[in-house]
PDB file of C-alpha atoms in Angstrom:
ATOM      1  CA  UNK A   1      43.445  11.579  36.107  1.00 37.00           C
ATOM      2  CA  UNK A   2      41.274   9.233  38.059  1.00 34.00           C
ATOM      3  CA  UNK A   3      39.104   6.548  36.494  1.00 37.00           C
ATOM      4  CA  UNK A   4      35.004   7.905  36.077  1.00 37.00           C
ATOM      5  CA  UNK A   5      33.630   6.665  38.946  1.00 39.00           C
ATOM      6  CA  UNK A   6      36.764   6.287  40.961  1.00 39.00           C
ATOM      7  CA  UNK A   7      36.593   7.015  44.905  1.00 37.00           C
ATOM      8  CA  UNK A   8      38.383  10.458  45.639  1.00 36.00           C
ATOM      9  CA  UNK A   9      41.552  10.734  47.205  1.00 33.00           C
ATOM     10  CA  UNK A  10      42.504  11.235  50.475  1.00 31.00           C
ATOM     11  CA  UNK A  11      44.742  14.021  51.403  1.00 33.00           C
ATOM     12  CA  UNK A  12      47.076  11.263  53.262  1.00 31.00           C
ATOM     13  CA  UNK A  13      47.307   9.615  49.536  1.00 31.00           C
ATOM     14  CA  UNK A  14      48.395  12.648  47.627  1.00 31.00           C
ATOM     15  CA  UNK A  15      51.650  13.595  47.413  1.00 31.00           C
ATOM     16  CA  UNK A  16      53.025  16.214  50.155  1.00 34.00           C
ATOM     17  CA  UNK A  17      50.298  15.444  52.123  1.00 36.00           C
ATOM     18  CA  UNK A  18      50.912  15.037  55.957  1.00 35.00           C
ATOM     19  CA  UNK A  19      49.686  11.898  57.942  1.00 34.00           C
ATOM     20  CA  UNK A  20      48.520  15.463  60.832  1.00 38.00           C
ATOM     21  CA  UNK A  21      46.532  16.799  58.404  1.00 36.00           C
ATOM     22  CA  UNK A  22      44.612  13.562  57.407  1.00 36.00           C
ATOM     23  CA  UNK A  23      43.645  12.562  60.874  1.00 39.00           C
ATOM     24  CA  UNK A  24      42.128  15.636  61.267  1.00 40.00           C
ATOM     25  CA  UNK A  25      39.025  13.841  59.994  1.00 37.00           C
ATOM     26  CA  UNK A  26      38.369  12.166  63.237  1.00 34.00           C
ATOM     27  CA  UNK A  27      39.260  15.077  65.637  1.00 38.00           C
ATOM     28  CA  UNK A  28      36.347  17.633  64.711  1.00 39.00           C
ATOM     29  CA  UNK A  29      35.562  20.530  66.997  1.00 38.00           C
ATOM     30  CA  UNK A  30      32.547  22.809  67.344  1.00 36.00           C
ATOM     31  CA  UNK A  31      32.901  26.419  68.440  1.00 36.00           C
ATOM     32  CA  UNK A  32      31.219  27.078  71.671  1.00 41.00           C
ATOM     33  CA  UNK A  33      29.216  30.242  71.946  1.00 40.00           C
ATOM     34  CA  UNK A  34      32.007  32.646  72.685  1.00 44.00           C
ATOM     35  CA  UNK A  35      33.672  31.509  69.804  1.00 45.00           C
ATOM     36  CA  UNK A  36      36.353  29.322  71.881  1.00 42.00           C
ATOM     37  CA  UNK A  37      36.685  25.637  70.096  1.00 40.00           C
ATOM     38  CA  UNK A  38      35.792  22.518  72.237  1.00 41.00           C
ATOM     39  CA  UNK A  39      35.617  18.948  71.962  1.00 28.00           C
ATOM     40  CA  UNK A  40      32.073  18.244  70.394  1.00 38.00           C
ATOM     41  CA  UNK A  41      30.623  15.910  67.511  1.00 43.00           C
ATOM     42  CA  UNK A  42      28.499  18.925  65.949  1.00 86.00           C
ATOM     43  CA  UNK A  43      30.145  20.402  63.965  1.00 94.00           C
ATOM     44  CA  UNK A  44      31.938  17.378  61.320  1.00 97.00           C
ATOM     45  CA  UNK A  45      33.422  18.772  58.279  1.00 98.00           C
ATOM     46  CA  UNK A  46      33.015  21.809  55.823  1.00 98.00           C
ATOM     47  CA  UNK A  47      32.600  21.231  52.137  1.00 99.00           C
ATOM     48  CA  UNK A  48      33.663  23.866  49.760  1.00 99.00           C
ATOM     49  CA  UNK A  49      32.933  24.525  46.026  1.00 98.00           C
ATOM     50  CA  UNK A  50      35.419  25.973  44.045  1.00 96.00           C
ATOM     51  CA  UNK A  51      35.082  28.219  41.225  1.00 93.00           C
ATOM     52  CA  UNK A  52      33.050  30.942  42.135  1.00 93.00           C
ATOM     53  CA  UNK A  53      33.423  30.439  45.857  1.00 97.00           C
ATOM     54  CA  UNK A  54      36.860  29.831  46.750  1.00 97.00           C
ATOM     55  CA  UNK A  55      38.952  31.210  44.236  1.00 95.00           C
ATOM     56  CA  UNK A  56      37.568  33.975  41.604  1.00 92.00           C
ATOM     57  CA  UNK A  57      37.849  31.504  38.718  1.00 90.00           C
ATOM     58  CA  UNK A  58      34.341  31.925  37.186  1.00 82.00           C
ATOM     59  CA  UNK A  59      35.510  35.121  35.193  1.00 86.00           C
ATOM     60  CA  UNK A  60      38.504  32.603  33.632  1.00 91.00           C
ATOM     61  CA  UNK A  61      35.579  30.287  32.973  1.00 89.00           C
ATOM     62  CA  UNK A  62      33.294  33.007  31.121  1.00 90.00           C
ATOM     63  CA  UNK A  63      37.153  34.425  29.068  1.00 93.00           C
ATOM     64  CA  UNK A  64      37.661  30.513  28.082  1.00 95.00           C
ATOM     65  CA  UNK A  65      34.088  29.979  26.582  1.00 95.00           C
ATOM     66  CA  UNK A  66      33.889  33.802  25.082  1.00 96.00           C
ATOM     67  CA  UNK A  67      36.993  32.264  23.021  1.00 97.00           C
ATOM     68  CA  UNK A  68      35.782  29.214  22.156  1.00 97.00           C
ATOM     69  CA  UNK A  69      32.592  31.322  20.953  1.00 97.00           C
ATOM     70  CA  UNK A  70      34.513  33.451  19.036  1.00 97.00           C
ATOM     71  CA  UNK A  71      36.784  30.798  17.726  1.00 96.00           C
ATOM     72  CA  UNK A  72      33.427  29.040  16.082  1.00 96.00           C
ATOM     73  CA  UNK A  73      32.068  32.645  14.990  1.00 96.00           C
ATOM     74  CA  UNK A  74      29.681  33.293  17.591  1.00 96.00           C
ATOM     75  CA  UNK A  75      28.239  34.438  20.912  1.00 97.00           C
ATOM     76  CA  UNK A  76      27.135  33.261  23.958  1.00 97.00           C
ATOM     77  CA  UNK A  77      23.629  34.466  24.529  1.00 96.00           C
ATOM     78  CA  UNK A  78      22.762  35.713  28.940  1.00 93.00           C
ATOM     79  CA  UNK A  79      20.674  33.094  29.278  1.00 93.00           C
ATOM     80  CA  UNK A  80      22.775  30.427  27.946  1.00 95.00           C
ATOM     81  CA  UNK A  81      25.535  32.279  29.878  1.00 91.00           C
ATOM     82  CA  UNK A  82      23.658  31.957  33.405  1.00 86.00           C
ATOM     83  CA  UNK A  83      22.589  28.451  32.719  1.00 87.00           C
ATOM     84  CA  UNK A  84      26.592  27.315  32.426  1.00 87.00           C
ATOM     85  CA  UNK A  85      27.474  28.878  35.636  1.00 81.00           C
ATOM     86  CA  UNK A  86      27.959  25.713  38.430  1.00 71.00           C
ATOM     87  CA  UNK A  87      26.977  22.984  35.628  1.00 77.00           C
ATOM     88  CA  UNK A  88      29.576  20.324  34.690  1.00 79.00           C
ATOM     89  CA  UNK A  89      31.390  20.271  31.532  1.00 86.00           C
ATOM     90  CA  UNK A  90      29.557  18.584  29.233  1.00 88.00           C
ATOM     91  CA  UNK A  91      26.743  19.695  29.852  1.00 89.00           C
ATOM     92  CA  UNK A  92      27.569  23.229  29.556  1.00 92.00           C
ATOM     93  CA  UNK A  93      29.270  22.646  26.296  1.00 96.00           C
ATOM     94  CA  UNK A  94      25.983  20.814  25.236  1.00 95.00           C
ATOM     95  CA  UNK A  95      24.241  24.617  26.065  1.00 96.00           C
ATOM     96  CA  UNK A  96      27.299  26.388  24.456  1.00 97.00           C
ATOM     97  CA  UNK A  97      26.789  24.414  20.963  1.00 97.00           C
ATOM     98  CA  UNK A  98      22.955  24.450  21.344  1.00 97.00           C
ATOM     99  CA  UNK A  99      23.354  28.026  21.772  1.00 97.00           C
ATOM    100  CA  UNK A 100      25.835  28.802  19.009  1.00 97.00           C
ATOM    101  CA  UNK A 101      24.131  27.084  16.536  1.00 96.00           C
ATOM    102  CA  UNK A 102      26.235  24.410  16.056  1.00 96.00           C
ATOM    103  CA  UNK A 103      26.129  19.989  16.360  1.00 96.00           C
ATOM    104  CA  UNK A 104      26.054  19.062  19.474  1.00 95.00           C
ATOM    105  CA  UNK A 105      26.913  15.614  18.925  1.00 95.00           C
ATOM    106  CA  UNK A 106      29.071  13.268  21.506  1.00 94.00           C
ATOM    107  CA  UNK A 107      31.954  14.060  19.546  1.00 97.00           C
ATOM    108  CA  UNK A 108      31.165  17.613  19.147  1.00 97.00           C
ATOM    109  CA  UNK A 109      30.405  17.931  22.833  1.00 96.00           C
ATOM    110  CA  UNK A 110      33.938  15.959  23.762  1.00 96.00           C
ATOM    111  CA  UNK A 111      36.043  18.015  21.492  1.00 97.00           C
ATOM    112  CA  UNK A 112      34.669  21.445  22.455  1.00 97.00           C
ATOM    113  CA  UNK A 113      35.417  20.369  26.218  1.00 94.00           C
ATOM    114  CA  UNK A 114      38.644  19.463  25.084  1.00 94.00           C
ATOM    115  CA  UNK A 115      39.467  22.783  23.417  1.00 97.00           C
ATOM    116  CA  UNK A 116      37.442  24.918  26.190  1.00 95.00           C
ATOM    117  CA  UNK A 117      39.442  23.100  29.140  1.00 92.00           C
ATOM    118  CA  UNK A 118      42.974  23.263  27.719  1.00 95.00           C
ATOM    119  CA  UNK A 119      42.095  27.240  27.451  1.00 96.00           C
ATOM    120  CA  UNK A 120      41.400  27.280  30.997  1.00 93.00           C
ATOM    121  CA  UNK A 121      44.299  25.421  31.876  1.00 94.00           C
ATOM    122  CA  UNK A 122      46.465  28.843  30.446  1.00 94.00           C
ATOM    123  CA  UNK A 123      44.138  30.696  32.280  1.00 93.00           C
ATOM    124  CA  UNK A 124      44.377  29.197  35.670  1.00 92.00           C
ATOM    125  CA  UNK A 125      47.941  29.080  35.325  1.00 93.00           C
ATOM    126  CA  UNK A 126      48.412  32.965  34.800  1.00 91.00           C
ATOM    127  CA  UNK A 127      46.816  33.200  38.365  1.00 87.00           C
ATOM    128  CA  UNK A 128      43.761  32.917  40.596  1.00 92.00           C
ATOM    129  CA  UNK A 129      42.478  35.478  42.567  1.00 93.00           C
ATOM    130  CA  UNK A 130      41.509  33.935  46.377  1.00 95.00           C
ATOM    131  CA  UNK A 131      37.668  35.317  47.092  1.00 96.00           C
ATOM    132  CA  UNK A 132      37.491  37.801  49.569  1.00 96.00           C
ATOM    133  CA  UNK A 133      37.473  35.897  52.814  1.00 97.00           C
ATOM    134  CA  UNK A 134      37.897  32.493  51.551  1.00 97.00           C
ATOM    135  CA  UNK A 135      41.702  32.080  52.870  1.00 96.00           C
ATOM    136  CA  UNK A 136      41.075  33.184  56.057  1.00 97.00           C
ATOM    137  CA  UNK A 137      38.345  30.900  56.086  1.00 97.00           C
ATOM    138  CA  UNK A 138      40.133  28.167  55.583  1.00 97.00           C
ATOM    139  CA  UNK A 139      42.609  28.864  57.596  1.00 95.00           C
ATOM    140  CA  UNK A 140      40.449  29.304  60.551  1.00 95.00           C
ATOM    141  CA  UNK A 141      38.953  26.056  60.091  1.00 96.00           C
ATOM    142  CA  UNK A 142      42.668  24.053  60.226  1.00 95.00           C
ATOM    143  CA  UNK A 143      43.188  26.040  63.328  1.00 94.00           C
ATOM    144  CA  UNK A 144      40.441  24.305  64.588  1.00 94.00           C
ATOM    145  CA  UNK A 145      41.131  21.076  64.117  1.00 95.00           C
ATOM    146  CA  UNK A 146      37.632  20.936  61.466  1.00 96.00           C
ATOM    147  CA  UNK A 147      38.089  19.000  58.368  1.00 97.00           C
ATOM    148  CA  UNK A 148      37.399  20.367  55.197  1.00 98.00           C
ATOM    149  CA  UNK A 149      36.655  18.819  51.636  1.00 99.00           C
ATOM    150  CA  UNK A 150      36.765  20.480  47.809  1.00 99.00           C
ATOM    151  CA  UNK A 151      33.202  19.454  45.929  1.00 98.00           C
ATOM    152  CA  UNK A 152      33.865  21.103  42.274  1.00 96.00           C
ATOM    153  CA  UNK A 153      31.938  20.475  39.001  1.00 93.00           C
ATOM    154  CA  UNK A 154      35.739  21.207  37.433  1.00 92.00           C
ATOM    155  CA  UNK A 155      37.779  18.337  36.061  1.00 90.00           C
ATOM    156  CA  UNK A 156      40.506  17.034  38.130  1.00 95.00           C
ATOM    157  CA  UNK A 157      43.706  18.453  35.759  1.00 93.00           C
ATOM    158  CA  UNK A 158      41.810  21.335  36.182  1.00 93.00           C
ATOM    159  CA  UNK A 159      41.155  21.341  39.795  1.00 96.00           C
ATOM    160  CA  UNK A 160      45.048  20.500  40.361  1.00 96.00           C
ATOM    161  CA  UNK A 161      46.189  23.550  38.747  1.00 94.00           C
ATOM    162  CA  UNK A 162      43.882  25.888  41.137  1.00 94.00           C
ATOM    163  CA  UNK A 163      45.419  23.597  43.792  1.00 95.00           C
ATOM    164  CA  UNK A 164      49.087  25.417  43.183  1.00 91.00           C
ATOM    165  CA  UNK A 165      46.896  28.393  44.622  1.00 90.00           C
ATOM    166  CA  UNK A 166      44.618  26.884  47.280  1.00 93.00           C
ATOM    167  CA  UNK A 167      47.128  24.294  48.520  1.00 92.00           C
ATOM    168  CA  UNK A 168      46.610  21.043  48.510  1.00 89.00           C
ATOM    169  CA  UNK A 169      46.770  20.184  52.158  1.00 92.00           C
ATOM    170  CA  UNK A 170      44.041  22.126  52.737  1.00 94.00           C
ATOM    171  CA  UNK A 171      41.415  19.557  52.279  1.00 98.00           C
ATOM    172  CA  UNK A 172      41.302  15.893  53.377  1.00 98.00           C
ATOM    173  CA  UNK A 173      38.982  14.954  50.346  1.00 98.00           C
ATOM    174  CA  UNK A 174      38.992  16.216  46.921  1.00 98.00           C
ATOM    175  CA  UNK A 175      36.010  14.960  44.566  1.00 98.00           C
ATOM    176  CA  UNK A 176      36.064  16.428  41.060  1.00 97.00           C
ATOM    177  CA  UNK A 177      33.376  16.712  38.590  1.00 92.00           C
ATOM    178  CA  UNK A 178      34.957  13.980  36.176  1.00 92.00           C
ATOM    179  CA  UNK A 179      34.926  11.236  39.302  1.00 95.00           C
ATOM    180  CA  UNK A 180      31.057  10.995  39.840  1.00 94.00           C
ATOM    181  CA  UNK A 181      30.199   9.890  36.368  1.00 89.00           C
ATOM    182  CA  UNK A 182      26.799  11.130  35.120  1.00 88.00           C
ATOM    183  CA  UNK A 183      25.692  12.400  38.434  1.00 93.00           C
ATOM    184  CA  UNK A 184      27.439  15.895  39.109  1.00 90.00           C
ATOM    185  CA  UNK A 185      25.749  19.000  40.404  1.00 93.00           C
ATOM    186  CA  UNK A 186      23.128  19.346  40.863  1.00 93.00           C
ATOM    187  CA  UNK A 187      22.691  15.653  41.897  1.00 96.00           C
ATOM    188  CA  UNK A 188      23.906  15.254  45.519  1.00 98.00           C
ATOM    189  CA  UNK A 189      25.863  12.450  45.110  1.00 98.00           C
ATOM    190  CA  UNK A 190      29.466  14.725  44.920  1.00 98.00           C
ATOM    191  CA  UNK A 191      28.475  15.857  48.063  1.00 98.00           C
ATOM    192  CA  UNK A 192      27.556  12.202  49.407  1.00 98.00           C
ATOM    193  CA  UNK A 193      30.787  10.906  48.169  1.00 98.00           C
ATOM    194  CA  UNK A 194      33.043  13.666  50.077  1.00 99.00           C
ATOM    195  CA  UNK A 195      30.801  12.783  53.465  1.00 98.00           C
ATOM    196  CA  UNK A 196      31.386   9.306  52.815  1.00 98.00           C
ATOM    197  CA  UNK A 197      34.654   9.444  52.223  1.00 98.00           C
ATOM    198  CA  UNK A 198      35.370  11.712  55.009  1.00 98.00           C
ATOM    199  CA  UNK A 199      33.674   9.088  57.545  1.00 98.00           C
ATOM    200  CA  UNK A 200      30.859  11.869  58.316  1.00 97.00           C
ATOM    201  CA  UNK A 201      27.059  12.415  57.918  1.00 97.00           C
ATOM    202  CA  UNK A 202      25.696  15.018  55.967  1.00 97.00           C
ATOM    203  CA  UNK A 203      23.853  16.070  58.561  1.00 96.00           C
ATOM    204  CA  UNK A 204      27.122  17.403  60.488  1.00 96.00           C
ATOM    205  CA  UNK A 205      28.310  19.164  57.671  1.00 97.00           C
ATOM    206  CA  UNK A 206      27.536  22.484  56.282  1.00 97.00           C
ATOM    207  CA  UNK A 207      28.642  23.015  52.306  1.00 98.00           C
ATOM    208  CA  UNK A 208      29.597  26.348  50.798  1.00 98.00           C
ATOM    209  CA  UNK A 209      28.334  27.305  47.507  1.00 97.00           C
ATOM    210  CA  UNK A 210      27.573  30.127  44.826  1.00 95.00           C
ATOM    211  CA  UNK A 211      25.501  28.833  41.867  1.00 91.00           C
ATOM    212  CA  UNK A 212      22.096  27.617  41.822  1.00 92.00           C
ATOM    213  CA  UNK A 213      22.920  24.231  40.778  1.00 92.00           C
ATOM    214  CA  UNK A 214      25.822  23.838  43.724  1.00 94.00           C
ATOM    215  CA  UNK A 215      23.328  24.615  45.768  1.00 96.00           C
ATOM    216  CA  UNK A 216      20.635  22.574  44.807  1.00 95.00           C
ATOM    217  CA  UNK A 217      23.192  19.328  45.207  1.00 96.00           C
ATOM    218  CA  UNK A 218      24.406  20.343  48.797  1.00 97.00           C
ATOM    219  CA  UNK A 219      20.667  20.973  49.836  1.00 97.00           C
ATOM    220  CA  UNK A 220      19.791  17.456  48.458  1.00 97.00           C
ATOM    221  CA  UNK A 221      22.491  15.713  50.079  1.00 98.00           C
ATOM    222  CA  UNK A 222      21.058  16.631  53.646  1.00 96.00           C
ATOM    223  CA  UNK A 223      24.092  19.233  54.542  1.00 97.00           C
ATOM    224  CA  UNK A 224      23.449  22.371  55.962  1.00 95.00           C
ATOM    225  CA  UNK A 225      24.250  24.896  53.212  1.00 96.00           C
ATOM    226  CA  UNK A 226      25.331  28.761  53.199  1.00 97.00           C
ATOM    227  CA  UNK A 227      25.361  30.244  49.330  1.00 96.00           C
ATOM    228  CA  UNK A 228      27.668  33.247  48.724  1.00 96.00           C
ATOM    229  CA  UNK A 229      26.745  34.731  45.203  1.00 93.00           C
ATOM    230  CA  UNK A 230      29.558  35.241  42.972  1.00 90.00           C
ATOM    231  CA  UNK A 231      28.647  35.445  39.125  1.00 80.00           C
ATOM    232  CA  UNK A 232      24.492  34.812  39.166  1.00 83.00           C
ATOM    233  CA  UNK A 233      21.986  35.783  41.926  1.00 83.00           C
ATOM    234  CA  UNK A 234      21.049  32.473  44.206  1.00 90.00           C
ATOM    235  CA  UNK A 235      17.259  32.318  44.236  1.00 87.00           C
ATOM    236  CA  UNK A 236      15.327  31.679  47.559  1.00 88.00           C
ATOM    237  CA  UNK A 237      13.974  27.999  46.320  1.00 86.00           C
ATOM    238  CA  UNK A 238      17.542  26.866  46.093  1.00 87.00           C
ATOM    239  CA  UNK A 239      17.562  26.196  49.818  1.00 89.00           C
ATOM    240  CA  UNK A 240      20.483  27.164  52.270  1.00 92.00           C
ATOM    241  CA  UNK A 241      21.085  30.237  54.233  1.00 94.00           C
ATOM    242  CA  UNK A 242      22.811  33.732  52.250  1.00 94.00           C
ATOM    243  CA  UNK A 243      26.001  35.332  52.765  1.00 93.00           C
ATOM    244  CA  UNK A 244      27.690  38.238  51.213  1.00 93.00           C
ATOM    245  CA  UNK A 245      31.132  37.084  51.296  1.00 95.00           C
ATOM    246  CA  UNK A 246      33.064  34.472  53.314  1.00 97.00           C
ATOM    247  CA  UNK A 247      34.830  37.064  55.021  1.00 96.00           C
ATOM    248  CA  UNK A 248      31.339  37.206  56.832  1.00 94.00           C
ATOM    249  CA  UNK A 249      32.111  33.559  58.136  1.00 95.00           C
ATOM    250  CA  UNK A 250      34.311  31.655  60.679  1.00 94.00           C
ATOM    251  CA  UNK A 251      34.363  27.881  62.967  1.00 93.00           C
ATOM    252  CA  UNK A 252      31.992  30.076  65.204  1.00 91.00           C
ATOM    253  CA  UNK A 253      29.064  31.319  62.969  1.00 92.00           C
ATOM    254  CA  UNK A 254      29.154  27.850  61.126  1.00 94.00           C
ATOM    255  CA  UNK A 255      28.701  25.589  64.022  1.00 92.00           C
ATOM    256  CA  UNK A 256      25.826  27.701  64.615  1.00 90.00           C
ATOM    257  CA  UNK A 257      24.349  27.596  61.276  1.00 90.00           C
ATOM    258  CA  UNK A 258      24.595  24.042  62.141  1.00 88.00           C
ATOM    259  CA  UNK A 259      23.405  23.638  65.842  1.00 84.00           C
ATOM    260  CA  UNK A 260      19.972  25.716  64.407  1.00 81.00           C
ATOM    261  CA  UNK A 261      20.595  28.767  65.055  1.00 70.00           C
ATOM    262  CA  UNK A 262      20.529  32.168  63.163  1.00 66.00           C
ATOM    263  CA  UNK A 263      23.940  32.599  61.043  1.00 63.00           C
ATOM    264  CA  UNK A 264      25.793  35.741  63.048  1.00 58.00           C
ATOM    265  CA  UNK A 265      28.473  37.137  60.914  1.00 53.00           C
ATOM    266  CA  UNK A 266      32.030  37.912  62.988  1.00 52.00           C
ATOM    267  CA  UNK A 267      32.441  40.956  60.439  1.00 43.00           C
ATOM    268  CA  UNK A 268      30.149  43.174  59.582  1.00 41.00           C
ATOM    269  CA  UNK A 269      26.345  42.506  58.956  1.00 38.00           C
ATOM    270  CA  UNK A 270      26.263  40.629  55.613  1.00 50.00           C
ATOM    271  CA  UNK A 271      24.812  37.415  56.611  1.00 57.00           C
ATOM    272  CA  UNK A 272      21.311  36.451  56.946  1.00 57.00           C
ATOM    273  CA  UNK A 273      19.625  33.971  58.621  1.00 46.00           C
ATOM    274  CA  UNK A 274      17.369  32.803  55.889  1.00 41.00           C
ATOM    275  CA  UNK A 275      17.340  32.468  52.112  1.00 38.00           C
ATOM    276  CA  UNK A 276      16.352  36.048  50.307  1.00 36.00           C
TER     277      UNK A 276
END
């Protein structure tokens, strides 16, 4: 695992990566408006959350803490529950003890992370469900030569487990929620650090999101931001345009989300043009 603080990696660094794949950072294309792609510097990269929003990993989340509840001889209260959704570890298990009654202490907080991620870690490896529309996404996206990057709250030993599903030459960057230090979601700097590292402005990106706190960071960071509800509603003050699935999404509709205009959806009618 990465020192705190340390720089992400580059998908040209990690093993199996492809030197192709990497130098996709500096061949962007935007989608003209019949959906064709064409040399353009619009459209840069597109940043990706992923519990909640690329994988269906928030209900392995909400099993793991339900245990660790139980385990201590209590349970999580909906409020407590809603408030953990997007947040990063410690934090959440600084809720979960508040919540349960119990010390929340450094040492407390530490070894309840400690017990809560290695019962993810079983989880995620029985399987994770892709969200509907997110491989296709993705997929699209590497057809088009546009560069993505993974911006998760999630620890990296957890991150490289969901990786066996995503793949990991799907993104060029990879920042995880224990390289930023004390500044994860819903600070922006994840978000800076992926643009940074990709070479890119914010301002030529557009993130993906699902929790109220992903989207708060991705707003603050200056990207243009679509939010896809998975587990909590989004609110309207969160920022970003809505979605009701990826599967509503391709290159096309997010270089136009980009270049200003309204978000059109290739499939079906689920996307809207402004927060609601």
């Amino acid at each position: 695992m990465p020192a705190e603080g340390e720089e992400p990696r580059i998908l040209a660094d990690m093993p199996g990566a492809s030197t192709s794949s990497a130098s996709r950072v500096h061949e962007a294309r935007a989608i003209s408006p019949d959906g064709s792609a064409q040399p353009s510097a619009d459209l840069a990269a597109v940043l990706f959350d992923m519990d909640g929003t690329l994988v269906d990993s928030e209900q392995l989340w909400t099993l793991a803490l339900d245990d660790y509840a139980s385990h201590r001889g209590g349970v999580i209260s909906d409020a407590t529950r809603a408030l953990m959704v997007g947040s990063n570890m410690r934090r959440s298990m600084n809720l979960l003890l508040t919540d349960l009654g119990l010390s929340a202490g450094e040492g407390d907080v530490t070894a309840a992370a400690r017990w809560v991620e290695q019962r993810t870690a079983e989880l995620f490896r029985q399987g994770l469900p892709w969200r509907p529309g997110a491989h296709r996404l993705l997929h699209d996206l590497r057809a088009r030569g546009i560069p993505t990057a993974l911006v998760t709250s999630t620890y990296r030993s957890l991150t490289e487990i969901a990786l066996e599903t995503i793949g990991r030459d799907a993104f060029e960057v990879i920042v995880c929620g224990d390289e930023v230090g004390d500044r994860n979601k819903p600070d922006p700097e994840p978000y800076l650090r992926a643009c940074r590292s990709l070479g890119v402005e914010p301002t030529r990106c557009v993130a993906i999101e699902d929790s109220p706190s992903g989207l708060r960071a991705a707003v603050a960071s200056g990207c243009a931001v679509v939010g896809v509800p998975c587990e909590v509603p989004l609110d309207p003050e969160d920022g970003g345009v809505r979605c009701d699935s990826l599967a509503e999404l391709d290159a096309g509709s997010l270089g136009e989300l980009l270049a200003g205009r309204p978000l059109s959806a290739p499939r079906g009618t689920g996307c809207k043009d402004r927060a609601s």
